């Protein structure tokens, strides 16, 4: 039995799946304890499991209000789950190993490679050190700025705790907030400091640690950015600006969202809501009040998500860029996908297509199931499912009204979204053996 278990756990994807499951169930168990929730509330195990999954998978969807349902101890548990889930449990365990001066084994390096979505194990431990340093530095700066701003509206102790909670939550693209009554940052829709700090934390967390390291070393070593960093930065910028323009135009005269705001506040709200679907789950306007065109556009942004090796989900910006490049190459009659004068290997394009198709099928199936179990508008259900898969955390109000079946489906989608559909497929599927031959070429008509 032990040998069979060891053989099953031999691959890095399976270790990742098992590790995340263990953290989720431990977190759910802790949230069930009396000190974690307010006295008048007794969470059902499914609700505790939903919250633990959402925190570990850095999503932000909640079935109970984080600010009023859980005690300070419960909120600290959620915060720890967010930190572990955002950086990855293997990153955290490697950090402890480094502190204890323990040697990192080859198997651990392979798991880290899978967890951080790297192409090789070369320099993987050095990258882990950078991940931890960058994350703590950015979270500390964001937490401090939040605490200073919140101190004007609440006692200093509460301001510090809320500053730390939101600094960690937003950098890890979790979207959890403890403002109470599901308000998120609606009360700060016109506040420049809160909005700008929130956007910077989300963007930095969503770029990926490889890109952050590349940016830092570019200045230190005066070297050029890698192709990966160029693609991530350019596509992220395009999506943010394009998203803000679309939201600004569609919601400019919407009485339910932005019509009552000044021109500067509308710009601020548009950019915040454009950045948030990058898997952060923060909102400064009522999402249920958005026009349907805006809601559907946000669904597209959530599906694309953040970048590889980051705290965010979705199919990733690089995947989307590779697909766009393939379409452009096909239209122009070219054989190769070229980005910034570099040719992409055909394997990369196939992987981008596979990830996108897998994600589309998963979202479609989950949406169809929820459309059967939940009595709500279709767009509301699609929004919820895409938010769960992209580990975004934005909701139009459906999360708190989910049936038991609906909660289970969303839990599964959050888990798949955090690990990635391919990682889960590799973990659960049989080991593939390399063929020693190729089949004869055939032809079909396309288009």
mmCIF file of C-alpha atoms in Angstrom, residues 212-414:
data_model
loop_
_atom_site.group_PDB
_atom_site.id
_atom_site.type_symbol
_atom_site.label_atom_id
_atom_site.label_comp_id
_atom_site.label_asym_id
_atom_site.label_seq_id
_atom_site.Cartn_x
_atom_site.Cartn_y
_atom_site.Cartn_z
ATOM 1 C CA UNK A 212 9.509 41.183 -11.472
ATOM 2 C CA UNK A 213 12.962 39.628 -11.192
ATOM 3 C CA UNK A 214 13.666 40.492 -14.824
ATOM 4 C CA UNK A 215 12.692 44.132 -14.252
ATOM 5 C CA UNK A 216 14.886 44.441 -11.158
ATOM 6 C CA UNK A 217 17.892 42.768 -12.776
ATOM 7 C CA UNK A 218 17.469 44.805 -15.946
ATOM 8 C CA UNK A 219 18.164 47.958 -13.962
ATOM 9 C CA UNK A 220 20.965 46.396 -11.916
ATOM 10 C CA UNK A 221 22.755 44.520 -14.709
ATOM 11 C CA UNK A 222 21.665 46.799 -17.554
ATOM 12 C CA UNK A 223 20.447 43.908 -19.665
ATOM 13 C CA UNK A 224 17.473 43.573 -21.970
ATOM 14 C CA UNK A 225 14.119 42.158 -20.960
ATOM 15 C CA UNK A 226 13.406 38.553 -21.901
ATOM 16 C CA UNK A 227 10.795 37.743 -24.539
ATOM 17 C CA UNK A 228 8.490 36.433 -21.794
ATOM 18 C CA UNK A 229 8.663 39.714 -19.875
ATOM 19 C CA UNK A 230 8.071 41.772 -23.034
ATOM 20 C CA UNK A 231 4.972 39.730 -23.902
ATOM 21 C CA UNK A 232 3.589 39.885 -20.352
ATOM 22 C CA UNK A 233 4.163 43.623 -19.931
ATOM 23 C CA UNK A 234 2.832 44.599 -23.355
ATOM 24 C CA UNK A 235 -0.293 42.406 -23.234
ATOM 25 C CA UNK A 236 -1.014 43.385 -19.623
ATOM 26 C CA UNK A 237 -0.795 47.062 -20.557
ATOM 27 C CA UNK A 238 -3.042 46.595 -23.591
ATOM 28 C CA UNK A 239 -5.686 44.712 -21.594
ATOM 29 C CA UNK A 240 -5.701 47.250 -18.748
ATOM 30 C CA UNK A 241 -5.993 50.309 -20.991
ATOM 31 C CA UNK A 242 -8.481 48.709 -23.382
ATOM 32 C CA UNK A 243 -10.542 47.441 -20.456
ATOM 33 C CA UNK A 244 -10.633 50.867 -18.817
ATOM 34 C CA UNK A 245 -11.711 52.547 -22.063
ATOM 35 C CA UNK A 246 -14.520 50.042 -22.665
ATOM 36 C CA UNK A 247 -15.810 50.254 -19.078
ATOM 37 C CA UNK A 248 -15.586 54.068 -19.110
ATOM 38 C CA UNK A 249 -17.625 54.300 -22.326
ATOM 39 C CA UNK A 250 -20.251 51.719 -21.390
ATOM 40 C CA UNK A 251 -20.786 52.938 -17.812
ATOM 41 C CA UNK A 252 -20.363 56.701 -18.248
ATOM 42 C CA UNK A 253 -24.121 57.386 -18.143
ATOM 43 C CA UNK A 254 -25.179 54.350 -16.085
ATOM 44 C CA UNK A 255 -27.129 55.670 -13.093
ATOM 45 C CA UNK A 256 -26.557 52.422 -11.177
ATOM 46 C CA UNK A 257 -22.767 52.669 -11.286
ATOM 47 C CA UNK A 258 -20.827 55.742 -12.480
ATOM 48 C CA UNK A 259 -23.227 58.446 -13.679
ATOM 49 C CA UNK A 260 -23.130 60.253 -10.308
ATOM 50 C CA UNK A 261 -19.313 60.319 -10.189
ATOM 51 C CA UNK A 262 -17.089 63.160 -11.353
ATOM 52 C CA UNK A 263 -14.935 62.769 -14.477
ATOM 53 C CA UNK A 264 -11.784 61.927 -12.474
ATOM 54 C CA UNK A 265 -13.662 59.454 -10.282
ATOM 55 C CA UNK A 266 -15.081 57.760 -13.379
ATOM 56 C CA UNK A 267 -11.572 57.329 -14.786
ATOM 57 C CA UNK A 268 -10.345 55.954 -11.474
ATOM 58 C CA UNK A 269 -13.270 53.530 -11.187
ATOM 59 C CA UNK A 270 -12.828 52.421 -14.817
ATOM 60 C CA UNK A 271 -9.159 51.605 -14.373
ATOM 61 C CA UNK A 272 -9.759 49.828 -11.049
ATOM 62 C CA UNK A 273 -12.482 47.672 -12.574
ATOM 63 C CA UNK A 274 -10.254 46.972 -15.574
ATOM 64 C CA UNK A 275 -7.361 45.836 -13.373
ATOM 65 C CA UNK A 276 -9.523 43.815 -10.960
ATOM 66 C CA UNK A 277 -10.652 41.101 -13.448
ATOM 67 C CA UNK A 278 -6.959 40.190 -13.781
ATOM 68 C CA UNK A 279 -7.971 37.723 -10.988
ATOM 69 C CA UNK A 280 -8.072 40.175 -8.071
ATOM 70 C CA UNK A 281 -11.792 40.353 -7.195
ATOM 71 C CA UNK A 282 -11.909 43.952 -5.966
ATOM 72 C CA UNK A 283 -14.781 46.220 -6.924
ATOM 73 C CA UNK A 284 -15.471 49.893 -6.312
ATOM 74 C CA UNK A 285 -18.838 49.911 -8.125
ATOM 75 C CA UNK A 286 -21.866 47.621 -7.890
ATOM 76 C CA UNK A 287 -21.179 44.801 -10.375
ATOM 77 C CA UNK A 288 -24.838 43.801 -10.507
ATOM 78 C CA UNK A 289 -25.644 47.334 -11.687
ATOM 79 C CA UNK A 290 -23.240 47.214 -14.642
ATOM 80 C CA UNK A 291 -24.697 47.068 -18.121
ATOM 81 C CA UNK A 292 -24.789 43.565 -19.598
ATOM 82 C CA UNK A 293 -22.215 44.524 -22.248
ATOM 83 C CA UNK A 294 -19.792 45.544 -19.478
ATOM 84 C CA UNK A 295 -20.489 42.382 -17.491
ATOM 85 C CA UNK A 296 -19.782 40.186 -20.505
ATOM 86 C CA UNK A 297 -16.606 42.144 -21.291
ATOM 87 C CA UNK A 298 -15.418 41.542 -17.706
ATOM 88 C CA UNK A 299 -16.100 37.813 -18.234
ATOM 89 C CA UNK A 300 -13.618 37.906 -21.155
ATOM 90 C CA UNK A 301 -11.003 39.712 -19.038
ATOM 91 C CA UNK A 302 -11.472 37.179 -16.207
ATOM 92 C CA UNK A 303 -11.064 34.275 -18.629
ATOM 93 C CA UNK A 304 -7.727 35.678 -19.862
ATOM 94 C CA UNK A 305 -6.535 36.376 -16.312
ATOM 95 C CA UNK A 306 -3.024 37.189 -15.133
ATOM 96 C CA UNK A 307 0.415 35.952 -16.218
ATOM 97 C CA UNK A 308 2.330 32.677 -15.669
ATOM 98 C CA UNK A 309 4.206 32.249 -12.408
ATOM 99 C CA UNK A 310 2.040 34.870 -10.698
ATOM 100 C CA UNK A 311 -0.554 34.762 -7.935
ATOM 101 C CA UNK A 312 -3.375 34.982 -10.500
ATOM 102 C CA UNK A 313 -5.381 32.525 -12.602
ATOM 103 C CA UNK A 314 -7.080 32.404 -16.001
ATOM 104 C CA UNK A 315 -5.597 31.039 -19.215
ATOM 105 C CA UNK A 316 -2.829 33.666 -18.809
ATOM 106 C CA UNK A 317 -1.753 36.646 -20.915
ATOM 107 C CA UNK A 318 1.010 34.705 -22.676
ATOM 108 C CA UNK A 319 -1.468 32.040 -23.792
ATOM 109 C CA UNK A 320 -3.780 34.716 -25.183
ATOM 110 C CA UNK A 321 -0.850 36.409 -26.949
ATOM 111 C CA UNK A 322 0.279 33.125 -28.528
ATOM 112 C CA UNK A 323 -3.242 32.527 -29.857
ATOM 113 C CA UNK A 324 -3.451 36.053 -31.293
ATOM 114 C CA UNK A 325 -0.021 35.540 -32.855
ATOM 115 C CA UNK A 326 -1.137 32.250 -34.430
ATOM 116 C CA UNK A 327 -4.231 33.882 -35.919
ATOM 117 C CA UNK A 328 -2.172 36.762 -37.328
ATOM 118 C CA UNK A 329 0.396 34.327 -38.766
ATOM 119 C CA UNK A 330 -2.369 32.284 -40.429
ATOM 120 C CA UNK A 331 -4.023 35.384 -41.919
ATOM 121 C CA UNK A 332 -0.684 36.604 -43.279
ATOM 122 C CA UNK A 333 0.143 33.157 -44.682
ATOM 123 C CA UNK A 334 3.182 32.690 -42.437
ATOM 124 C CA UNK A 335 4.361 29.349 -41.037
ATOM 125 C CA UNK A 336 5.771 30.756 -37.798
ATOM 126 C CA UNK A 337 4.332 32.776 -34.901
ATOM 127 C CA UNK A 338 6.719 35.693 -34.390
ATOM 128 C CA UNK A 339 6.697 37.945 -31.316
ATOM 129 C CA UNK A 340 9.224 40.761 -30.902
ATOM 130 C CA UNK A 341 11.318 39.223 -33.710
ATOM 131 C CA UNK A 342 11.435 35.833 -31.966
ATOM 132 C CA UNK A 343 9.823 32.691 -33.374
ATOM 133 C CA UNK A 344 7.659 30.651 -30.997
ATOM 134 C CA UNK A 345 8.196 26.904 -30.996
ATOM 135 C CA UNK A 346 5.209 25.009 -32.379
ATOM 136 C CA UNK A 347 4.927 23.197 -29.044
ATOM 137 C CA UNK A 348 4.206 26.534 -27.300
ATOM 138 C CA UNK A 349 1.369 27.318 -29.706
ATOM 139 C CA UNK A 350 -0.125 23.825 -29.288
ATOM 140 C CA UNK A 351 0.035 24.205 -25.504
ATOM 141 C CA UNK A 352 -1.677 27.614 -25.671
ATOM 142 C CA UNK A 353 -4.442 26.138 -27.810
ATOM 143 C CA UNK A 354 -4.812 23.151 -25.472
ATOM 144 C CA UNK A 355 -5.006 25.303 -22.331
ATOM 145 C CA UNK A 356 -7.611 27.599 -23.911
ATOM 146 C CA UNK A 357 -9.770 24.747 -25.202
ATOM 147 C CA UNK A 358 -9.586 22.920 -21.854
ATOM 148 C CA UNK A 359 -10.571 26.096 -20.018
ATOM 149 C CA UNK A 360 -13.410 26.837 -22.424
ATOM 150 C CA UNK A 361 -14.812 23.310 -22.074
ATOM 151 C CA UNK A 362 -14.579 23.405 -18.266
ATOM 152 C CA UNK A 363 -16.299 26.787 -18.014
ATOM 153 C CA UNK A 364 -18.974 25.657 -20.482
ATOM 154 C CA UNK A 365 -19.744 22.423 -18.623
ATOM 155 C CA UNK A 366 -19.804 24.120 -15.203
ATOM 156 C CA UNK A 367 -22.051 26.886 -16.537
ATOM 157 C CA UNK A 368 -24.477 24.355 -18.009
ATOM 158 C CA UNK A 369 -24.644 22.451 -14.709
ATOM 159 C CA UNK A 370 -25.196 25.621 -12.665
ATOM 160 C CA UNK A 371 -27.827 26.801 -15.141
ATOM 161 C CA UNK A 372 -29.697 23.620 -14.170
ATOM 162 C CA UNK A 373 -29.169 23.778 -10.386
ATOM 163 C CA UNK A 374 -29.463 27.568 -9.898
ATOM 164 C CA UNK A 375 -32.519 29.632 -10.767
ATOM 165 C CA UNK A 376 -30.725 32.785 -11.919
ATOM 166 C CA UNK A 377 -30.018 34.640 -15.205
ATOM 167 C CA UNK A 378 -27.538 32.931 -17.537
ATOM 168 C CA UNK A 379 -25.063 35.834 -17.616
ATOM 169 C CA UNK A 380 -24.993 35.903 -13.811
ATOM 170 C CA UNK A 381 -24.100 32.194 -13.761
ATOM 171 C CA UNK A 382 -21.465 32.524 -16.513
ATOM 172 C CA UNK A 383 -19.934 35.447 -14.610
ATOM 173 C CA UNK A 384 -19.730 33.367 -11.414
ATOM 174 C CA UNK A 385 -18.202 30.304 -13.078
ATOM 175 C CA UNK A 386 -15.607 32.323 -14.999
ATOM 176 C CA UNK A 387 -14.745 34.220 -11.827
ATOM 177 C CA UNK A 388 -14.170 30.917 -10.009
ATOM 178 C CA UNK A 389 -12.087 29.394 -12.808
ATOM 179 C CA UNK A 390 -9.998 32.556 -13.188
ATOM 180 C CA UNK A 391 -9.616 32.726 -9.373
ATOM 181 C CA UNK A 392 -10.935 36.284 -9.634
ATOM 182 C CA UNK A 393 -13.524 36.562 -6.884
ATOM 183 C CA UNK A 394 -15.840 39.066 -8.534
ATOM 184 C CA UNK A 395 -19.538 38.237 -8.224
ATOM 185 C CA UNK A 396 -22.859 39.719 -9.245
ATOM 186 C CA UNK A 397 -24.376 38.429 -6.008
ATOM 187 C CA UNK A 398 -24.830 34.755 -6.828
ATOM 188 C CA UNK A 399 -22.259 33.277 -4.403
ATOM 189 C CA UNK A 400 -24.345 33.728 -1.251
ATOM 190 C CA UNK A 401 -27.403 32.226 -2.968
ATOM 191 C CA UNK A 402 -25.753 29.056 -4.291
ATOM 192 C CA UNK A 403 -27.341 25.677 -3.614
ATOM 193 C CA UNK A 404 -25.258 22.832 -2.165
ATOM 194 C CA UNK A 405 -24.611 21.505 -5.678
ATOM 195 C CA UNK A 406 -23.700 25.012 -6.851
ATOM 196 C CA UNK A 407 -21.175 25.462 -4.013
ATOM 197 C CA UNK A 408 -19.509 22.148 -4.845
ATOM 198 C CA UNK A 409 -19.211 23.066 -8.533
ATOM 199 C CA UNK A 410 -17.676 26.461 -7.687
ATOM 200 C CA UNK A 411 -15.249 24.822 -5.215
ATOM 201 C CA UNK A 412 -14.086 22.437 -7.954
ATOM 202 C CA UNK A 413 -13.716 25.295 -10.453
ATOM 203 C CA UNK A 414 -11.639 27.366 -8.004
#
